[in-house]
mmCIF file of C-alpha atoms and ligand atoms in Angstrom:
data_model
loop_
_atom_site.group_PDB
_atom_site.id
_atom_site.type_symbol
_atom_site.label_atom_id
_atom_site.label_comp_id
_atom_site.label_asym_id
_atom_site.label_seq_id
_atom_site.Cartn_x
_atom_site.Cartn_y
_atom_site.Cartn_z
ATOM 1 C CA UNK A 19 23.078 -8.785 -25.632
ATOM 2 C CA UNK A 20 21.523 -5.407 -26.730
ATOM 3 C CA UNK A 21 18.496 -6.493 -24.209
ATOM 4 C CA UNK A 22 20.900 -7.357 -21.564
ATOM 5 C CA UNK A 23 23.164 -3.974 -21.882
ATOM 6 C CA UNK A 24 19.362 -2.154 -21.663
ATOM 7 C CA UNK A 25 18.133 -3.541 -19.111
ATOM 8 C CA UNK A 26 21.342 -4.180 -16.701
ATOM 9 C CA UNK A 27 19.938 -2.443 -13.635
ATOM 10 C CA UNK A 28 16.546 -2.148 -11.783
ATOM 11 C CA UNK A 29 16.740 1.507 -12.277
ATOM 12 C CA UNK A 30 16.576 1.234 -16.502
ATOM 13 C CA UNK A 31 13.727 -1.215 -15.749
ATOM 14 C CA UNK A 32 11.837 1.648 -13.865
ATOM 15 C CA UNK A 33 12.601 4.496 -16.211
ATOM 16 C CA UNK A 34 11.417 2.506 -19.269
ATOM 17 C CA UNK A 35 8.019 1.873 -17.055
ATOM 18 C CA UNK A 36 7.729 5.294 -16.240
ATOM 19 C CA UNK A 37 8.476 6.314 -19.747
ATOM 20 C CA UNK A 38 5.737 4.143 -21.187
ATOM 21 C CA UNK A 39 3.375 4.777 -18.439
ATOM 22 C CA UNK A 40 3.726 8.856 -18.894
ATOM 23 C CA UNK A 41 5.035 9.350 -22.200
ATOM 24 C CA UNK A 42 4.159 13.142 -21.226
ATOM 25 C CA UNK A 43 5.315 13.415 -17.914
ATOM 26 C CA UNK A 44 5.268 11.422 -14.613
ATOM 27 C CA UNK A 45 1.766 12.377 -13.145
ATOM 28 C CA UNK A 46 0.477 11.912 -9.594
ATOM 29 C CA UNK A 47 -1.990 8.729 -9.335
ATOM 30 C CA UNK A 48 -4.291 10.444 -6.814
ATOM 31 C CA UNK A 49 -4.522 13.559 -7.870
ATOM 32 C CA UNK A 50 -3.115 13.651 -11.535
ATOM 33 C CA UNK A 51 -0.677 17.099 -10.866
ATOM 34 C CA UNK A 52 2.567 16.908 -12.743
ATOM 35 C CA UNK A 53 4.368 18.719 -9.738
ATOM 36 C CA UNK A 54 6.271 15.255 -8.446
ATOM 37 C CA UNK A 55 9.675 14.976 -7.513
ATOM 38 C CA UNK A 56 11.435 11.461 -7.316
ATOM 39 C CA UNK A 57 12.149 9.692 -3.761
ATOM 40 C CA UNK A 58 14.869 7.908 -2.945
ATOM 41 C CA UNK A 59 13.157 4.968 -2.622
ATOM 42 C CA UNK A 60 12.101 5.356 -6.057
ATOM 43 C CA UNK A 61 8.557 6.605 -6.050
ATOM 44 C CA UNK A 62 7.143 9.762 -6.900
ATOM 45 C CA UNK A 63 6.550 12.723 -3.912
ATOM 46 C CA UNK A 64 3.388 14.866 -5.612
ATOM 47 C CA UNK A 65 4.027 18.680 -4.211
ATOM 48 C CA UNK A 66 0.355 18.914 -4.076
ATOM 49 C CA UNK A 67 -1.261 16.343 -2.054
ATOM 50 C CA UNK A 68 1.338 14.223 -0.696
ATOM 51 C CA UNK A 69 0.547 11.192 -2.034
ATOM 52 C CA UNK A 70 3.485 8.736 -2.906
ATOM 53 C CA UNK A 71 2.996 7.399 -6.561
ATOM 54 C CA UNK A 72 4.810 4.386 -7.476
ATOM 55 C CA UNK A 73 5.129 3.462 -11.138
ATOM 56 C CA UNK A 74 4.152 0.020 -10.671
ATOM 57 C CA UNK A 75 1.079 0.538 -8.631
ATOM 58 C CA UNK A 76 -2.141 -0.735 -10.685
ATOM 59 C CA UNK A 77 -0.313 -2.426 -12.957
ATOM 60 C CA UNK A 78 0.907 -6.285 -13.231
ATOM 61 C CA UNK A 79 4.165 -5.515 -11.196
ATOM 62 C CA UNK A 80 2.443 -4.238 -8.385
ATOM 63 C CA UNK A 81 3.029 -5.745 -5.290
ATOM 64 C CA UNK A 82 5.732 -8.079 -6.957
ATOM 65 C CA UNK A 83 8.716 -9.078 -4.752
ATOM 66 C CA UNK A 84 11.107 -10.283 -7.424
ATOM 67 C CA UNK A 85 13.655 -7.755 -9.350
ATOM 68 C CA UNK A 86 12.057 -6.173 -12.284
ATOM 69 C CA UNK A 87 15.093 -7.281 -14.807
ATOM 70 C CA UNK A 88 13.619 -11.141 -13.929
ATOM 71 C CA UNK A 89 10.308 -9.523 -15.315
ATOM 72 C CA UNK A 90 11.907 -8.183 -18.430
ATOM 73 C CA UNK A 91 13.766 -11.244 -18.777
ATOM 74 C CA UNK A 92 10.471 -12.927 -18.816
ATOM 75 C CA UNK A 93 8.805 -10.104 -20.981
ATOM 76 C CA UNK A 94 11.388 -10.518 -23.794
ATOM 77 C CA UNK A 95 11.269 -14.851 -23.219
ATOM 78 C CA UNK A 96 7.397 -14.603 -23.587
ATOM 79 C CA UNK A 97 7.403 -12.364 -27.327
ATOM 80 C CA UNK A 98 10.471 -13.651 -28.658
ATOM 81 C CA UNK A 99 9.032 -16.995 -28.658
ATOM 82 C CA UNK A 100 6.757 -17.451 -31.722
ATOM 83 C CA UNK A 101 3.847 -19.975 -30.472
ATOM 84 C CA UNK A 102 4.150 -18.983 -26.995
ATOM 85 C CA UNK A 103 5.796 -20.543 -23.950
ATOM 86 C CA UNK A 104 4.473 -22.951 -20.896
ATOM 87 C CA UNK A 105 5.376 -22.314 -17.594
ATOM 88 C CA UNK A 106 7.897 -24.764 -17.498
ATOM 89 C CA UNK A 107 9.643 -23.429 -19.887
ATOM 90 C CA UNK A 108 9.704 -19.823 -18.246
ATOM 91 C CA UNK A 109 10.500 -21.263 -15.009
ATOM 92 C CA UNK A 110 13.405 -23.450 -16.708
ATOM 93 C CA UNK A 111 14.785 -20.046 -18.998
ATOM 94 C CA UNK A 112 14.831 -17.491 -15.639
ATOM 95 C CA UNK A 113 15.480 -20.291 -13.303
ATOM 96 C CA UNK A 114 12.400 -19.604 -11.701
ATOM 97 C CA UNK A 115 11.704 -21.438 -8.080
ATOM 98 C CA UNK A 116 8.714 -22.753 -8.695
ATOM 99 C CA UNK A 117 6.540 -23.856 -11.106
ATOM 100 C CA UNK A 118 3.611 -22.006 -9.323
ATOM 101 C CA UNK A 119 5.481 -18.583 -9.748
ATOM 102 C CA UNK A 120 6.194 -19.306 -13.272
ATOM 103 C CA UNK A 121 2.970 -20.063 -14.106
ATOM 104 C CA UNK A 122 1.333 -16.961 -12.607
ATOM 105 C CA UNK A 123 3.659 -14.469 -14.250
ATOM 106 C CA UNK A 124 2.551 -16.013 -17.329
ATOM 107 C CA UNK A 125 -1.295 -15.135 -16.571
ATOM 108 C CA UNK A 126 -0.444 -11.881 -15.407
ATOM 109 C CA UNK A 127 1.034 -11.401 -18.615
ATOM 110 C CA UNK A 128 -1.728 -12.699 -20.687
ATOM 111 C CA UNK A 129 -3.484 -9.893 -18.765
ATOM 112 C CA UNK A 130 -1.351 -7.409 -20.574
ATOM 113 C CA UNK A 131 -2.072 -8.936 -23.843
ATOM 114 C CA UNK A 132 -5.620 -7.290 -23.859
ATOM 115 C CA UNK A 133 -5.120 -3.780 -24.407
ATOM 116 C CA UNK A 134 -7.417 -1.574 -22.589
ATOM 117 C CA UNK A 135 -10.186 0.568 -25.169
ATOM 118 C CA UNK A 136 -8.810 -1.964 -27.970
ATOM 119 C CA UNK A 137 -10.267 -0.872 -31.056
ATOM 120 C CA UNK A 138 -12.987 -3.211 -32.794
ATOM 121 C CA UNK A 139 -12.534 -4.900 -36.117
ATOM 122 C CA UNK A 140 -13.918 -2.890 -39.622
ATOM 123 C CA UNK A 141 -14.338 -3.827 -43.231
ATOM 124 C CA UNK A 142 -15.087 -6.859 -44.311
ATOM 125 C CA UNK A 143 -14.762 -9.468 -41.839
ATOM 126 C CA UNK A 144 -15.590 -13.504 -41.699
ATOM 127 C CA UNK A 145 -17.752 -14.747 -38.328
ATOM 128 C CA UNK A 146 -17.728 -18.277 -37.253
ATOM 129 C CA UNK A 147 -18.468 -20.462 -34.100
ATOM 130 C CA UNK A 148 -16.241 -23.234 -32.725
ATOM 131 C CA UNK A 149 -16.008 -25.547 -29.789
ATOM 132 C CA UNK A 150 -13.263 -26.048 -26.996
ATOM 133 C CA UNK A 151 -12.819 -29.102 -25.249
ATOM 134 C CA UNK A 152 -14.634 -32.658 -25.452
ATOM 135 C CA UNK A 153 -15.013 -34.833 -28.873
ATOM 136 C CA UNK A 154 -15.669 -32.934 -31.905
ATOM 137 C CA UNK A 155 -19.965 -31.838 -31.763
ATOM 138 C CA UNK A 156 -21.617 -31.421 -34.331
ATOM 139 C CA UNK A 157 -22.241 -27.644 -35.425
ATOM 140 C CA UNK A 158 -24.554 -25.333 -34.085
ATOM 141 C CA UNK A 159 -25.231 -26.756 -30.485
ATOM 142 C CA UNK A 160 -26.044 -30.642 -30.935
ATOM 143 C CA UNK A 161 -24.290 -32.483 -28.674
ATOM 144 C CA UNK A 162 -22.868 -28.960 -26.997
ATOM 145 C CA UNK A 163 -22.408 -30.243 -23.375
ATOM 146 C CA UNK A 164 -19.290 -29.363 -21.475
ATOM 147 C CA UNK A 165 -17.815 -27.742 -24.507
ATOM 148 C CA UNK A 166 -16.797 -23.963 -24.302
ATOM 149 C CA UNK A 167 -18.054 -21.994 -27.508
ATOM 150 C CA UNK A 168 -15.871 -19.539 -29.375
ATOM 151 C CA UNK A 169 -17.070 -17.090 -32.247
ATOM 152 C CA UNK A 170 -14.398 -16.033 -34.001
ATOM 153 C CA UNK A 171 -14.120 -12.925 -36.395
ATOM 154 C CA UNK A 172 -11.300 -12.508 -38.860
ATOM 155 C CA UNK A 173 -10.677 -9.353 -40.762
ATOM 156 C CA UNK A 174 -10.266 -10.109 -44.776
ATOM 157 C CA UNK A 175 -7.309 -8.927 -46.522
ATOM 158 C CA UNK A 176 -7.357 -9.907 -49.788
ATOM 159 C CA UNK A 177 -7.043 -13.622 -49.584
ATOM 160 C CA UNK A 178 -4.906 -13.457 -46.209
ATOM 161 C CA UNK A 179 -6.468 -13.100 -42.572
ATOM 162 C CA UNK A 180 -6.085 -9.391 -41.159
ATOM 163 C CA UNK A 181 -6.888 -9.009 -37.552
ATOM 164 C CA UNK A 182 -8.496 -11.088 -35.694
ATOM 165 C CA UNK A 183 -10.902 -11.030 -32.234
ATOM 166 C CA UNK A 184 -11.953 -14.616 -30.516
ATOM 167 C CA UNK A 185 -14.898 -14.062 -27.894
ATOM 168 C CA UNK A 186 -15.976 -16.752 -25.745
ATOM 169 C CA UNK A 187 -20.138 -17.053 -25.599
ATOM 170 C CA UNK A 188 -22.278 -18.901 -23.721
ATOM 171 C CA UNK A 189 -24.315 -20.430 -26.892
ATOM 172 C CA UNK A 190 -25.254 -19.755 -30.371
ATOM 173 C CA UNK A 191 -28.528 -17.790 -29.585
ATOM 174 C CA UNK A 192 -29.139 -14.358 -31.411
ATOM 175 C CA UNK A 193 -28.552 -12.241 -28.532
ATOM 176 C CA UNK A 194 -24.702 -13.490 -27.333
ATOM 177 C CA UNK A 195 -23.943 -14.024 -31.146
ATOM 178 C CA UNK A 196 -24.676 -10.300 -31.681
ATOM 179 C CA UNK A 197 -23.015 -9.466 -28.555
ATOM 180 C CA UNK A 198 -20.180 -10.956 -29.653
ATOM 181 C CA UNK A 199 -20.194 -9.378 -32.981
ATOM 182 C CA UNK A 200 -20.730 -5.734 -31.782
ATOM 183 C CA UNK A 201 -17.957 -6.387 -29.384
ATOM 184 C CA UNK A 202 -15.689 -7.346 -31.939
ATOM 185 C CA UNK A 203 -16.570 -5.335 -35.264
ATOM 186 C CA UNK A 204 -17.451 -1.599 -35.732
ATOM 187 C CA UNK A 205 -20.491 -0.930 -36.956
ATOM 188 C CA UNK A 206 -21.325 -0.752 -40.825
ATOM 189 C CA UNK A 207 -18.770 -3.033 -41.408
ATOM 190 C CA UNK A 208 -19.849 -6.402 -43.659
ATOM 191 C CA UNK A 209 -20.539 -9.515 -42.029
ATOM 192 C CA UNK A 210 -19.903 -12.771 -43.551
ATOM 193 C CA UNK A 211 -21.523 -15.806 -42.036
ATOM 194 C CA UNK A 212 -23.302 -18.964 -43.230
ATOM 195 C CA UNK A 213 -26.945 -19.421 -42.802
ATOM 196 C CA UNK A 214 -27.121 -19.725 -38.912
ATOM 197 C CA UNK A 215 -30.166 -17.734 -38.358
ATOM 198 C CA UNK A 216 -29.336 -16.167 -34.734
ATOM 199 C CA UNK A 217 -27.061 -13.650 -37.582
ATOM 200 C CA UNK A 218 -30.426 -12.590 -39.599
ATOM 201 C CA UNK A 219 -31.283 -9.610 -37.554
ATOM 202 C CA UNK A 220 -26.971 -8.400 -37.787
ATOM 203 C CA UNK A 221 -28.825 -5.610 -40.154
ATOM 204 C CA UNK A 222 -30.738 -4.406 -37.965
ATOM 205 C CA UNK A 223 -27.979 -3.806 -35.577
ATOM 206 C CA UNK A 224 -25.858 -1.770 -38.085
ATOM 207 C CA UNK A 225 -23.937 -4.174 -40.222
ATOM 208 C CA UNK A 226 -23.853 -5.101 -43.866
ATOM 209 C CA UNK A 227 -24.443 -8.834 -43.887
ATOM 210 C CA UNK A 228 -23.433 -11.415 -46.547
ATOM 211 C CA UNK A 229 -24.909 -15.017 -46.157
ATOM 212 C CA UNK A 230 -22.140 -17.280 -47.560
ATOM 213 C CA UNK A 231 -24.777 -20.669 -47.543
ATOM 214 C CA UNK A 232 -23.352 -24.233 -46.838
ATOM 215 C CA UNK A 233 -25.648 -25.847 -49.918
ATOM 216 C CA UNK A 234 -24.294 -23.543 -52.736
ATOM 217 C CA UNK A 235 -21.276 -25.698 -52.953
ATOM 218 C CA UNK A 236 -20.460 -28.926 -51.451
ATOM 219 C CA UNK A 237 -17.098 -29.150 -49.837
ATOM 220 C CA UNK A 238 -15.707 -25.463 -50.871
ATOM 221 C CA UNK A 239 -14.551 -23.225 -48.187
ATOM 222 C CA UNK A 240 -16.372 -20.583 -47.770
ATOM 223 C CA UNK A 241 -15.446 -18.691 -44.896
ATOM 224 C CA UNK A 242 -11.616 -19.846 -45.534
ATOM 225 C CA UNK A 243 -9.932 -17.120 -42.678
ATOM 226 C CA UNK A 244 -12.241 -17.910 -40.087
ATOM 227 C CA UNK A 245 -11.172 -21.358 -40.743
ATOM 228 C CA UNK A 246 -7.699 -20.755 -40.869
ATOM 229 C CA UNK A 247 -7.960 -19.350 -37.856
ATOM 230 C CA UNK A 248 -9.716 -22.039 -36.219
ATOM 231 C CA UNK A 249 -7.276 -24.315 -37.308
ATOM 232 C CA UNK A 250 -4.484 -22.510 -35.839
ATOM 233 C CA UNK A 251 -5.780 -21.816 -32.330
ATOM 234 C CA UNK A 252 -6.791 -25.521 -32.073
ATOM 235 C CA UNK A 253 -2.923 -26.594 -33.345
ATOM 236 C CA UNK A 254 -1.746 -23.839 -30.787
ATOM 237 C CA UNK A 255 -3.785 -25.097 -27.527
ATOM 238 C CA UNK A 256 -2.777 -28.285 -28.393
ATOM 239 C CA UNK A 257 0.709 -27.973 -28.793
ATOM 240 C CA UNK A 258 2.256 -25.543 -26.105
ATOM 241 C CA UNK A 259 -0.569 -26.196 -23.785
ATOM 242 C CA UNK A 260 -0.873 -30.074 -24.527
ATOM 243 C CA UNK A 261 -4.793 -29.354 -24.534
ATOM 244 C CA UNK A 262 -4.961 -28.446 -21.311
ATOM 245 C CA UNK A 263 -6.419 -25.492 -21.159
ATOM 246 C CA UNK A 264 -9.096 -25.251 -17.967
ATOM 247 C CA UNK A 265 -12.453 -23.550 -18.680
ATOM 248 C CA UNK A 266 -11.423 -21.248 -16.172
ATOM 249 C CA UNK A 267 -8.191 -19.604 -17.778
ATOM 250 C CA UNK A 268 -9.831 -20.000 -21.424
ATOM 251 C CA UNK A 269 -10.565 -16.476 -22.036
ATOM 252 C CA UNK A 270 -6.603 -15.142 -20.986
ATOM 253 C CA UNK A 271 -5.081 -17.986 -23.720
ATOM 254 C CA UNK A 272 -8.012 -16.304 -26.085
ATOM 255 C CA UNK A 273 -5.809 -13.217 -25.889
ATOM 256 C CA UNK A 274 -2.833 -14.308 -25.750
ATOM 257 C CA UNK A 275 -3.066 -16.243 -29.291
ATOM 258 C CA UNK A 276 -5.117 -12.868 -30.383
ATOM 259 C CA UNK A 277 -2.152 -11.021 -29.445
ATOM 260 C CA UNK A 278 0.460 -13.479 -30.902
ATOM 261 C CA UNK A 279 -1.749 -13.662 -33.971
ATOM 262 C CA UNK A 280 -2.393 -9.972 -34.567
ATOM 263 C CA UNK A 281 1.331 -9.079 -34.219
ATOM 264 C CA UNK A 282 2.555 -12.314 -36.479
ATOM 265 C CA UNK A 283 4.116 -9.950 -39.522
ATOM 266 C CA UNK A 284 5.758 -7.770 -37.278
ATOM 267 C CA UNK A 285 9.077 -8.370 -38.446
ATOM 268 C CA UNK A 286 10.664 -6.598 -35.560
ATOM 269 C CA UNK A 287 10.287 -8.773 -32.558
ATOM 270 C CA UNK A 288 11.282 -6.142 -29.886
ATOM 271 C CA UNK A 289 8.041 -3.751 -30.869
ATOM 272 C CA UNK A 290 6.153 -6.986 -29.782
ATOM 273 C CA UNK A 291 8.016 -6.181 -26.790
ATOM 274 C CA UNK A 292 7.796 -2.806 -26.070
ATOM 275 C CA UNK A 293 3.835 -3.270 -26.709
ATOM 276 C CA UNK A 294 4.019 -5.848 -24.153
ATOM 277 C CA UNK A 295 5.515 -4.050 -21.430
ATOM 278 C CA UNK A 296 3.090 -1.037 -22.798
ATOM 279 C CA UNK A 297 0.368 -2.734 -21.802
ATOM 280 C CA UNK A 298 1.757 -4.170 -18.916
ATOM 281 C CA UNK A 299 2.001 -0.028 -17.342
ATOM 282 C CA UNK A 300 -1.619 0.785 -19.148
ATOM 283 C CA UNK A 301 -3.485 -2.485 -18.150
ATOM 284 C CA UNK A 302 -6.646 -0.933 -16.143
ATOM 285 C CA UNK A 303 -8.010 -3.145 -13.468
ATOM 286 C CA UNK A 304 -10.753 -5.009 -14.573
ATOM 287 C CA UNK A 305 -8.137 -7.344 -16.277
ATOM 288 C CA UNK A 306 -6.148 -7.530 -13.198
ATOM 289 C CA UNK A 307 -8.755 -8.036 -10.666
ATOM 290 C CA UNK A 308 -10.224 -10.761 -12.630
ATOM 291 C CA UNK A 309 -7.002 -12.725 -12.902
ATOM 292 C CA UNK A 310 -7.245 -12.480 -9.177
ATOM 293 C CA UNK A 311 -10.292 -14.260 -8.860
ATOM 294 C CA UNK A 312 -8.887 -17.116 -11.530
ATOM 295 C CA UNK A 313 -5.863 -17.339 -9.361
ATOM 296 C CA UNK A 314 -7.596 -17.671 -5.930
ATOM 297 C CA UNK A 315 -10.233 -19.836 -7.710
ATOM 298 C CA UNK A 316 -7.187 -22.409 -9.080
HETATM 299 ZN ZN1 ZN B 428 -1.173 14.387 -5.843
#
């Protein structure tokens, strides 16, 4: 109801955009002068050059026909539901029209999950490979074929899982494995990985590296948050997604349950929210145009 009362009109919609967008001041998109005055028709008149800013151009909204409380609607539907949602169920909840609209909100969204200039991973943190799709290969490549391979690097805290990163690669080679790390983990953080040797040279790229090896111990766990984690995602693309999650649209579910996962203890669901719509005004392109692509390619 307190959503609701917020968010009655399109104009509250707009003015929380604009007040997440430009937390210091509404700013011309063309030429970045803070002389603007608002339009009637809701955009932003910049003294200086002319140019018309809109608060939803570049972002996820842009270009959208439907009334920005449907988006909120959808905004607050998408965090407040722990595992996630499918697009049936958002098209059922905001009595969407059709399943096709439903379902590309939801990857718009997922674009807005990765937050622009994130910042990597540091202490000690747990690396691991696993495979998407297909029967269960063994590790390491054998038996590899048509299966998508995920490294996966979870922060330790104490005994429980702190952040997390996921980072699809296109095999288990030294050079996307280290890719992969340096994308995820600052440098001179520690490492912990088993004895896969394409992580023997993570010293020489800056880390501290621990070598938890398979043989020291039969049967004891020892990169327990990685597997945790692994567990987890592989319950979670199973469950809401039924398993079928294309190739294609891997990488925007990889965020999603990153940005579900990271923001699990937040005991507060609307800052879940209000980081969602954040990054829905602070998304940069890249995200966006590459969605594109996935959508025209589906
Ligand atoms: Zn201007």
């Amino acid at each position: 109801m307190e959503f609701e009362r917020r968010f009655a009109s399109e104009e509250a919609c707009r003015a929380y955009l604009v007040s997440l967008r430009w937390p210091e001041g509404i700013r011309c998109l063309r030429c970045h002068s803070p002389s603007v005055w608002a339009t009637v028709r809701g955009l932003y008149h910049c003294t200086f050059c002319g140019h018309q800013t809109s608060v939803l151009a570049g972002t996820i909204f842009q270009d959208t026909k439907a009334d920005l409380r449907l988006w909120f609607r959808a905004m607050w539907y998408v965090t407040n539901q722990k595992s996630g949602v499918s697009a049936l169920g958002l098209q059922r909840t905001l009595g969407l029209g059709s399943y096709r609209t439903a379902w590309t909100w939801l990857h718009k969204l997922r674009a807005a999950m990765v937050r622009p200039g994130r910042e990597r991973l540091t202490g000690t943190v747990e690396v691991d490979e696993t495979y998407w799709g297909g029967p269960q290969p063994g590790k390491h490549g054998r038996g590899a074929a048509g299966k998508t391979l995920i490294v996966v690097a979870a922060q330790v805290d104490g005994s429980r899982v702190g952040r997390i990163r996921l980072c699809r690669v296109p095999n288990t080679s030294a050079p996307s494995l280290e890719r992969a790390v340096q994308a995820a983990v600052e440098p001179g953080s520690v490492i912990r990985t088993d004895g896969l040797p394409s992580y023997s040279r993570l010293v020489d790229r800056g880390y501290v590296h621990e070598v938890v090896r398979k043989e020291t111990a039969v049967g004891e766990n020892l990169l327990p948050r990685v597997n945790r984690v692994v567990a987890l995602l592989k319950r979670w693309l199973l469950g809401i997604h039924q398993g079928r999650v294309s190739k294609t649209h891997l990488d925007a579910y990889l965020d999603e349950f990153t940005f579900r996962f990271n923001r699990r203890t937040s005991r507060w669901r609307g800052k879940l929210f209000y980081r969602l719509v954040q990054q829905a005004v602070a998304v940069d392109a890249r995200p966006v145009k590459r969605l594109r692509r996935q959508l025209v390619a589906a």
